[in-house]
MMTF fields as JSON, N, C-alpha, C and O atoms, coordinates in Angstrom:
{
  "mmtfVersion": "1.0.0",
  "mmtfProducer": "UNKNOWN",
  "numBonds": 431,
  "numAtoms": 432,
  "numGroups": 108,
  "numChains": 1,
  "numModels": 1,
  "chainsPerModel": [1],
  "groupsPerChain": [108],
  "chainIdList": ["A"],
  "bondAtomList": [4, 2, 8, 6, 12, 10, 16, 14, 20, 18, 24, 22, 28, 26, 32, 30, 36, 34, 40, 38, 44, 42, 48, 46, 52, 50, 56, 54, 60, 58, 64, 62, 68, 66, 72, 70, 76, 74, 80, 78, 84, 82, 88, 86, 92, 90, 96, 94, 100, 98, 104, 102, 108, 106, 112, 110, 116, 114, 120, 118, 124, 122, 128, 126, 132, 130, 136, 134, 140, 138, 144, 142, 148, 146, 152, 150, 156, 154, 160, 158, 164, 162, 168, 166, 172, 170, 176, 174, 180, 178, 184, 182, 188, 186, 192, 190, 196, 194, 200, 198, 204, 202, 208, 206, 212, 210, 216, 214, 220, 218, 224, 222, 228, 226, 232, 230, 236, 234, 240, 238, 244, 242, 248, 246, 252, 250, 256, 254, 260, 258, 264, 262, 268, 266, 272, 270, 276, 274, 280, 278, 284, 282, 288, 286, 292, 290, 296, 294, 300, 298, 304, 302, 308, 306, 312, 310, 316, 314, 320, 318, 324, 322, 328, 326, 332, 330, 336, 334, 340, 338, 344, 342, 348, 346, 352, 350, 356, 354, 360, 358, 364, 362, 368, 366, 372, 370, 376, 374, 380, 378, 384, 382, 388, 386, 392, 390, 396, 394, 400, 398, 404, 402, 408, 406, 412, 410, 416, 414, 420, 418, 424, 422, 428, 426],
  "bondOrderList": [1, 1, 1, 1, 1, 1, 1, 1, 1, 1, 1, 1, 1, 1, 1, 1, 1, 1, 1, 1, 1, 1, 1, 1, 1, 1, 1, 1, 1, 1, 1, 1, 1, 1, 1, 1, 1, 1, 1, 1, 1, 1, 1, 1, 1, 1, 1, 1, 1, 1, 1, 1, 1, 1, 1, 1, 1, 1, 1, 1, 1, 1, 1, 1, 1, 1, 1, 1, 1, 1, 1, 1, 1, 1, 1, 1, 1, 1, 1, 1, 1, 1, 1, 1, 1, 1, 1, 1, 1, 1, 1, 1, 1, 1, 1, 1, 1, 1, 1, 1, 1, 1, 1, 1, 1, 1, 1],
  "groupList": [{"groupName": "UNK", "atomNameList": ["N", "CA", "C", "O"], "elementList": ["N", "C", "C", "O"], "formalChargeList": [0, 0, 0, 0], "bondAtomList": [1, 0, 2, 1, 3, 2], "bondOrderList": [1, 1, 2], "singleLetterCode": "X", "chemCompType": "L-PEPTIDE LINKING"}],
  "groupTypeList": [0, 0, 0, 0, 0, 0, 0, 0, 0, 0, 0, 0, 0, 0, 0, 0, 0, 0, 0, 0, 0, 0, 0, 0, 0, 0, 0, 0, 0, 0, 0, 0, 0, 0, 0, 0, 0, 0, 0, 0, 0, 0, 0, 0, 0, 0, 0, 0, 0, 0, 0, 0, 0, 0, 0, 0, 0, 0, 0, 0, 0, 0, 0, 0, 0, 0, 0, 0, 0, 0, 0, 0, 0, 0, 0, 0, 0, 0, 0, 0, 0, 0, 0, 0, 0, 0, 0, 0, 0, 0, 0, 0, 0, 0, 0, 0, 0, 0, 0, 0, 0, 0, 0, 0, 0, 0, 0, 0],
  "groupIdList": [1, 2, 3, 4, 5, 6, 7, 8, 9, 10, 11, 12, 13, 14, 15, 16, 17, 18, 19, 20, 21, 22, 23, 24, 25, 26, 27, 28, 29, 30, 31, 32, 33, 34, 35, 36, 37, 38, 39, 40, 41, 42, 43, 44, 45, 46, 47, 48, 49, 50, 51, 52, 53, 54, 55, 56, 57, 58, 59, 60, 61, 62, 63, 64, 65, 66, 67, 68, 69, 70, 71, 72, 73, 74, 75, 76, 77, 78, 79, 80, 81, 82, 83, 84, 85, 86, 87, 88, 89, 90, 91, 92, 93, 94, 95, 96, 97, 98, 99, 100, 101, 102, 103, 104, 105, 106, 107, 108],
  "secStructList": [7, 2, 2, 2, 2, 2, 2, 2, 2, 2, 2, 2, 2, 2, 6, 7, 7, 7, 7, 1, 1, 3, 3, 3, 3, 3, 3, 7, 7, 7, 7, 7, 3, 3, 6, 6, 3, 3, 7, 7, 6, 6, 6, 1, 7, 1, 7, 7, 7, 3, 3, 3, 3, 3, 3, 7, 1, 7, 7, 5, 7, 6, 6, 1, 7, 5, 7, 7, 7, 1, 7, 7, 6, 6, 7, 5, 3, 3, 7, 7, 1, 1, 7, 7, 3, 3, 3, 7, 1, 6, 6, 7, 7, 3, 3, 3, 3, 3, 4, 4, 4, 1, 7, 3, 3, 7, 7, 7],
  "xCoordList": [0.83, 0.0, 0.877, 0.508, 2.182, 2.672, 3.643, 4.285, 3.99, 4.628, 3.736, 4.186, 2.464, 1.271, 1.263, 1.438, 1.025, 1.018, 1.99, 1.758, 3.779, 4.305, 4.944, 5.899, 4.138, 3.725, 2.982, 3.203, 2.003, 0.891, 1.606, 1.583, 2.075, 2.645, 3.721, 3.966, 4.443, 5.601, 5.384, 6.029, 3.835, 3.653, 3.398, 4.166, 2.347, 2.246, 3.327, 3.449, 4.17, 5.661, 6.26, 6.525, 6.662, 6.886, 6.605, 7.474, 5.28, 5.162, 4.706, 4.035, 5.126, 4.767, 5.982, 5.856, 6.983, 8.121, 7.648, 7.844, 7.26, 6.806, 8.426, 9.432, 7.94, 9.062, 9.1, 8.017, 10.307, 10.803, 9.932, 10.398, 8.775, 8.385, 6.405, 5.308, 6.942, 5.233, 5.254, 6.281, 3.896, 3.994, 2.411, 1.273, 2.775, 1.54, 0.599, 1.024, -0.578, -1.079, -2.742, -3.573, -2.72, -3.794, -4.748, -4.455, -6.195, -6.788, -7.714, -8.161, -7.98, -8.655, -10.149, -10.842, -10.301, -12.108, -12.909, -12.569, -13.913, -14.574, -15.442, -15.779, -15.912, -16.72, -17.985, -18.112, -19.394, -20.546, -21.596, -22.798, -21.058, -21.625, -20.917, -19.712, -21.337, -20.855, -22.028, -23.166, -21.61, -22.417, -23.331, -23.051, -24.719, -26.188, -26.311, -27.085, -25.811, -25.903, -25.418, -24.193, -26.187, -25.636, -24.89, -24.952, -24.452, -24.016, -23.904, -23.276, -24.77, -25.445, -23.805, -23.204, -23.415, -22.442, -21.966, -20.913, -23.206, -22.754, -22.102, -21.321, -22.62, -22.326, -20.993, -20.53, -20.089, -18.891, -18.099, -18.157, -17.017, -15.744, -15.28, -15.326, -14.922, -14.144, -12.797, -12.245, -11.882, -10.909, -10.562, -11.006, -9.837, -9.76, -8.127, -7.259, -7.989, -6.891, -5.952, -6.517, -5.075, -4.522, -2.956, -1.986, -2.667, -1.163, -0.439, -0.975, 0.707, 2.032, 2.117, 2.291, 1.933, 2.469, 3.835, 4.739, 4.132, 5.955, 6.053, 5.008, 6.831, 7.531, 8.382, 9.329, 8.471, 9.989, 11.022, 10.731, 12.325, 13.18, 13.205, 13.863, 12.237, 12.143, 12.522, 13.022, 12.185, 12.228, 13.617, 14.385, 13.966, 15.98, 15.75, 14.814, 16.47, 16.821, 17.65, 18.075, 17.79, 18.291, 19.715, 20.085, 20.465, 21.857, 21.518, 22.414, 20.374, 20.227, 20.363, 20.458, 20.359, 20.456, 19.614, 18.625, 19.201, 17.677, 17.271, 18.209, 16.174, 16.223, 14.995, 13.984, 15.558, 14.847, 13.205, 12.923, 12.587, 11.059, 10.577, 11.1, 9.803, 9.773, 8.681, 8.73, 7.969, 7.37, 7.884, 8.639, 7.52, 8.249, 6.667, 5.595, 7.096, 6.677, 6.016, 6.733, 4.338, 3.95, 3.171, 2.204, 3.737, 2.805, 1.383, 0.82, 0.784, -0.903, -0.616, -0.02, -1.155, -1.54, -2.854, -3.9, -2.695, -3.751, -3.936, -2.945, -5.304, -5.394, -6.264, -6.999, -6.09, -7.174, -8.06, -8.127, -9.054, -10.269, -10.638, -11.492, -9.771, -9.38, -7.878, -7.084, -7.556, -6.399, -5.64, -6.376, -4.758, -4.151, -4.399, -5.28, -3.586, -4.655, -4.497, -3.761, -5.697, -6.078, -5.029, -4.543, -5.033, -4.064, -4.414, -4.475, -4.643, -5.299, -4.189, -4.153, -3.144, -2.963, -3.283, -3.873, -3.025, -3.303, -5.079, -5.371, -6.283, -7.664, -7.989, -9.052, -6.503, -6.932, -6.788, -6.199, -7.424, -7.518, -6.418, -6.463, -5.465, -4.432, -4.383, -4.589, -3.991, -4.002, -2.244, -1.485, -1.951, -0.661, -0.802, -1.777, 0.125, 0.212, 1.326, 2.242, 1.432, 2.885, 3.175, 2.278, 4.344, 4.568, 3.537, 2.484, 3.957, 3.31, 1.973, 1.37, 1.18, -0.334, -0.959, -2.091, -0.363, -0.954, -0.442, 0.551, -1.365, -1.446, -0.965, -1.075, -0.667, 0.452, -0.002, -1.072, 0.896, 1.606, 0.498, 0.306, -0.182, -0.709, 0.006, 0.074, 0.756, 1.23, 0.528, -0.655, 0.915, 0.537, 0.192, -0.244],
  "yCoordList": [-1.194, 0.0, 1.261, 2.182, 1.439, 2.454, 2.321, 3.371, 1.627, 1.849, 2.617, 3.503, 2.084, 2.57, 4.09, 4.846, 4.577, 5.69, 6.8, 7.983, 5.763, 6.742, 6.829, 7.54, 5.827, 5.819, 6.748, 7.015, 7.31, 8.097, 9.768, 10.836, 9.63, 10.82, 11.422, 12.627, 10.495, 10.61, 11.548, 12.459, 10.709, 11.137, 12.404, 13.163, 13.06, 14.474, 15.131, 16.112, 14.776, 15.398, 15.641, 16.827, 14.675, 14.765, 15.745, 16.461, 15.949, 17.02, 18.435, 19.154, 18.659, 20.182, 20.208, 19.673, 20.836, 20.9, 22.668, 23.805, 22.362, 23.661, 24.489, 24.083, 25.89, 26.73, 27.019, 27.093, 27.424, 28.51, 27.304, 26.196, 27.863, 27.431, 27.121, 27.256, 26.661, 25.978, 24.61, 24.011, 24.05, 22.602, 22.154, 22.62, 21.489, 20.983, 19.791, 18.637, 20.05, 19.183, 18.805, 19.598, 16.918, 16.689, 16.697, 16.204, 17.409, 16.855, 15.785, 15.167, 15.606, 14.071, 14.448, 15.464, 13.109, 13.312, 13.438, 12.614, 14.237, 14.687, 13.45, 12.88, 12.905, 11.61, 12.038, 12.564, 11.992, 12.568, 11.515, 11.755, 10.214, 9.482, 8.875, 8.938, 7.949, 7.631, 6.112, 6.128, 5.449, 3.919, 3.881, 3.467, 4.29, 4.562, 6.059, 6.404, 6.844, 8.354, 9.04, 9.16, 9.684, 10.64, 12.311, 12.537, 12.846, 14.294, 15.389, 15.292, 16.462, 17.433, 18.387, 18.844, 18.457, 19.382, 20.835, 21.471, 20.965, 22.959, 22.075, 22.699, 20.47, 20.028, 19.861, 19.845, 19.681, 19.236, 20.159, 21.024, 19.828, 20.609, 21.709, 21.424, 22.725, 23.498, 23.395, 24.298, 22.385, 22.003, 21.187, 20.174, 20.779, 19.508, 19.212, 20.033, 18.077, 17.55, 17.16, 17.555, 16.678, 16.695, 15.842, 16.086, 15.211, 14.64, 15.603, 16.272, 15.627, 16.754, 15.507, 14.322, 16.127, 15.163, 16.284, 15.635, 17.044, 17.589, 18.694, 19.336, 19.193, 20.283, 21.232, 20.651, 22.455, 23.597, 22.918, 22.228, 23.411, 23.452, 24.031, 23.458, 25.552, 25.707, 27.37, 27.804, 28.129, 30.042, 30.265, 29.367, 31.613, 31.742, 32.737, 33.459, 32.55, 33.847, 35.102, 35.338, 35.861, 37.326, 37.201, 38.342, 36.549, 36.167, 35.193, 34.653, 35.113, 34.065, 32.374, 31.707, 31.656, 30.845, 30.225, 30.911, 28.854, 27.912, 27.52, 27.196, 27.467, 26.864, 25.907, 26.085, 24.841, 23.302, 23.264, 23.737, 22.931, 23.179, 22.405, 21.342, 22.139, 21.374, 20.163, 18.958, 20.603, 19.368, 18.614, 19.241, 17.072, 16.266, 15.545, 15.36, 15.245, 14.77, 13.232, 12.405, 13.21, 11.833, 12.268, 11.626, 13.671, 13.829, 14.29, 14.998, 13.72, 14.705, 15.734, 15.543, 17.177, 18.011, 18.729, 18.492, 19.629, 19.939, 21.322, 22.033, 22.068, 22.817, 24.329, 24.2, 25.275, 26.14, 26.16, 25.604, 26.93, 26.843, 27.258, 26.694, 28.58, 29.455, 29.186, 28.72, 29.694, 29.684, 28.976, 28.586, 28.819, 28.305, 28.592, 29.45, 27.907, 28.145, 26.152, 25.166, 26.618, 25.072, 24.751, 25.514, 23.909, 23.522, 22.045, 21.156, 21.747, 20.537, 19.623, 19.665, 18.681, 17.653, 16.574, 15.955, 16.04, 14.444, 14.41, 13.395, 15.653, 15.776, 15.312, 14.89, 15.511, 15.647, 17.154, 18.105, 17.136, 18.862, 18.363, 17.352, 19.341, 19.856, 20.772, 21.473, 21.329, 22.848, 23.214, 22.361, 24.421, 24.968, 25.6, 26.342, 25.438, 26.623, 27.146, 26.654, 28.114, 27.969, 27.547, 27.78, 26.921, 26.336, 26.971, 26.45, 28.186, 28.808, 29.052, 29.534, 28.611, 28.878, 27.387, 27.462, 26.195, 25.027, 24.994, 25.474, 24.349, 24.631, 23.419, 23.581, 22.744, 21.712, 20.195, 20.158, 19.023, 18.4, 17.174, 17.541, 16.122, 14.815, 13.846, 13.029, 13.356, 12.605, 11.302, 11.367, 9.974, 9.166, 7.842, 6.712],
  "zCoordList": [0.0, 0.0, 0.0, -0.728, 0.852, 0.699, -0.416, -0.441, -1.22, -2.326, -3.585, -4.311, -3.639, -4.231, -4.052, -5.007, -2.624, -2.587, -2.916, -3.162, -2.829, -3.089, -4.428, -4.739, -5.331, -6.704, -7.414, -8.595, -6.66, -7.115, -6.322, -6.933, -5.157, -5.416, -5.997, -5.936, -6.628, -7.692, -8.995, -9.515, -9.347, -10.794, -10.56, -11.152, -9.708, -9.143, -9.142, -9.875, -8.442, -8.156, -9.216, -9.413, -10.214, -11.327, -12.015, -12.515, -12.161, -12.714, -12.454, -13.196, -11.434, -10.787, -9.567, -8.466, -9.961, -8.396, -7.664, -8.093, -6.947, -6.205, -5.629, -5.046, -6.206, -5.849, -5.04, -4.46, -4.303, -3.158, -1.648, -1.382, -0.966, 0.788, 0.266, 0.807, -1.061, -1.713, -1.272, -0.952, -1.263, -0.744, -1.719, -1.651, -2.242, -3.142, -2.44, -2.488, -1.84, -0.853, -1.769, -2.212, -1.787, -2.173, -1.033, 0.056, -1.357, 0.066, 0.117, -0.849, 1.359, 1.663, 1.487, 1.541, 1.246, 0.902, 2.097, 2.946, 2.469, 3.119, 3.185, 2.147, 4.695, 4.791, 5.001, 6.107, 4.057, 4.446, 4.752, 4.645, 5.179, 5.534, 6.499, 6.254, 8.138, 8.907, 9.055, 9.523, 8.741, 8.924, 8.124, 6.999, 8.41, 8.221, 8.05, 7.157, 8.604, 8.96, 7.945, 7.946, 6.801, 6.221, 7.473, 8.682, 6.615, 7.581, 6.285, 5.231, 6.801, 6.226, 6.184, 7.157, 4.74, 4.525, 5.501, 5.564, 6.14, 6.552, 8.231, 8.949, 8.666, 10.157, 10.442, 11.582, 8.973, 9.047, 8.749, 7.875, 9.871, 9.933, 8.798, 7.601, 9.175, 7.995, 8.009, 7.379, 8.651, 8.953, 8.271, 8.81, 7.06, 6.339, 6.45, 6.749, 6.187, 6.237, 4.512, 3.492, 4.421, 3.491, 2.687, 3.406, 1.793, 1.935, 1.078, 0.194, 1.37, 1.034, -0.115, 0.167, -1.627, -2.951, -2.949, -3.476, -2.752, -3.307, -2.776, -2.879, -2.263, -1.875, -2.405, -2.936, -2.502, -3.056, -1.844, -0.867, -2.331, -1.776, -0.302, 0.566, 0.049, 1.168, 0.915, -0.123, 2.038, 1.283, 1.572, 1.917, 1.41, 1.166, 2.642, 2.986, 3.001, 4.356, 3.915, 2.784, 5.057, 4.203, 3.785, 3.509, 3.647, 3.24, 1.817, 1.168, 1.556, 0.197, 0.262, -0.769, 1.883, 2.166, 1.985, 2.241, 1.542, 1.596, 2.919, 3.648, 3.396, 4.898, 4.42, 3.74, 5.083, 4.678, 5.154, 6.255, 4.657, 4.957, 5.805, 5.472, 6.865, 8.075, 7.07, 7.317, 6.217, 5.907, 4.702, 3.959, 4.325, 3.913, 3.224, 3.8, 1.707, 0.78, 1.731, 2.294, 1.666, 2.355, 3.583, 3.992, 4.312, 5.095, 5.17, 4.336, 6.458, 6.099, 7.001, 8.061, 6.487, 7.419, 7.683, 7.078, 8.645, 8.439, 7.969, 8.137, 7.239, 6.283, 7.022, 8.001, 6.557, 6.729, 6.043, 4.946, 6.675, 6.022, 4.73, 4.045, 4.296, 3.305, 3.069, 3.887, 1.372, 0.958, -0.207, -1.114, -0.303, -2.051, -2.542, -2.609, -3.582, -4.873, -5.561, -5.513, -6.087, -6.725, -8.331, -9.165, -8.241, -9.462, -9.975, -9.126, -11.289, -11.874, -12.555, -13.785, -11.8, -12.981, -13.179, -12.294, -14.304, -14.886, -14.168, -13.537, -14.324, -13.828, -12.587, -12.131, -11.936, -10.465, -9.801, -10.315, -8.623, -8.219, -7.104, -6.403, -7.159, -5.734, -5.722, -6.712, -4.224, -4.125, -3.618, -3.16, -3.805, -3.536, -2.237, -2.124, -1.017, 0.179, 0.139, -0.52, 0.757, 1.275, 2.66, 3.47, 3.137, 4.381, 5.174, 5.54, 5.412, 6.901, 6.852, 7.811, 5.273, 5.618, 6.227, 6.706, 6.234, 6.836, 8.411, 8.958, 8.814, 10.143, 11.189, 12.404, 10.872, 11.639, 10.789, 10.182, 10.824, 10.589, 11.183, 12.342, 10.998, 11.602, 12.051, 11.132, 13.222, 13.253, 12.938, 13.273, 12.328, 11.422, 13.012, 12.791]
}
């Protein structure tokens, strides 16, 4: 299973390398059903979660230095409510942040 996944985030990666402290994050599907129980869109969270498909290198500091980006290609994080921007490949939707607009990291 995780070779799969990090099959499918390859091809993504592949083709979109996010510049500079961008992080290209697919997000997870929203569950509007729980067993039997549908759940009425406006009940659920505006908080969504998400996996890191590729990363920039990370932003430059005032000397022109790269500083390494705390997140890493594979992780989920978590998202604001607002923000990115959306970006379409191979007719899938991902969106772009930059590091500091996601809001921490899921441990797995």
């Amino acid at each position: 299973e995780e070779k799969f996944l990090h099959s499918l985030l390859g091809m993504a990666a592949r083709r979109l390398k996010p510049l500079f402290d961008r992080v290209l994050v697919q997000k997870a599907e929203l569950v509007a059903k729980i067993g039997s129980v549908y759940i009425p869109e406006s009940s659920m969270s505006k908080m969504s979660e998400g996996l890191v498909v590729a990363t920039g290198p990370g932003p430059r500091n005032q000397t022109g230095e790269t500083v390494k980006m705390t997140v890493k290609e594979g992780d989920t994080v978590l998202l604001p409510e607002y923000g990115g921007d959306k970006v379409e490949i191979d007719k899938k939707e991902y969106t772009l942040y930059r590091e500091s607009e996601l809001l921490g990291v899921l441990e797995k």
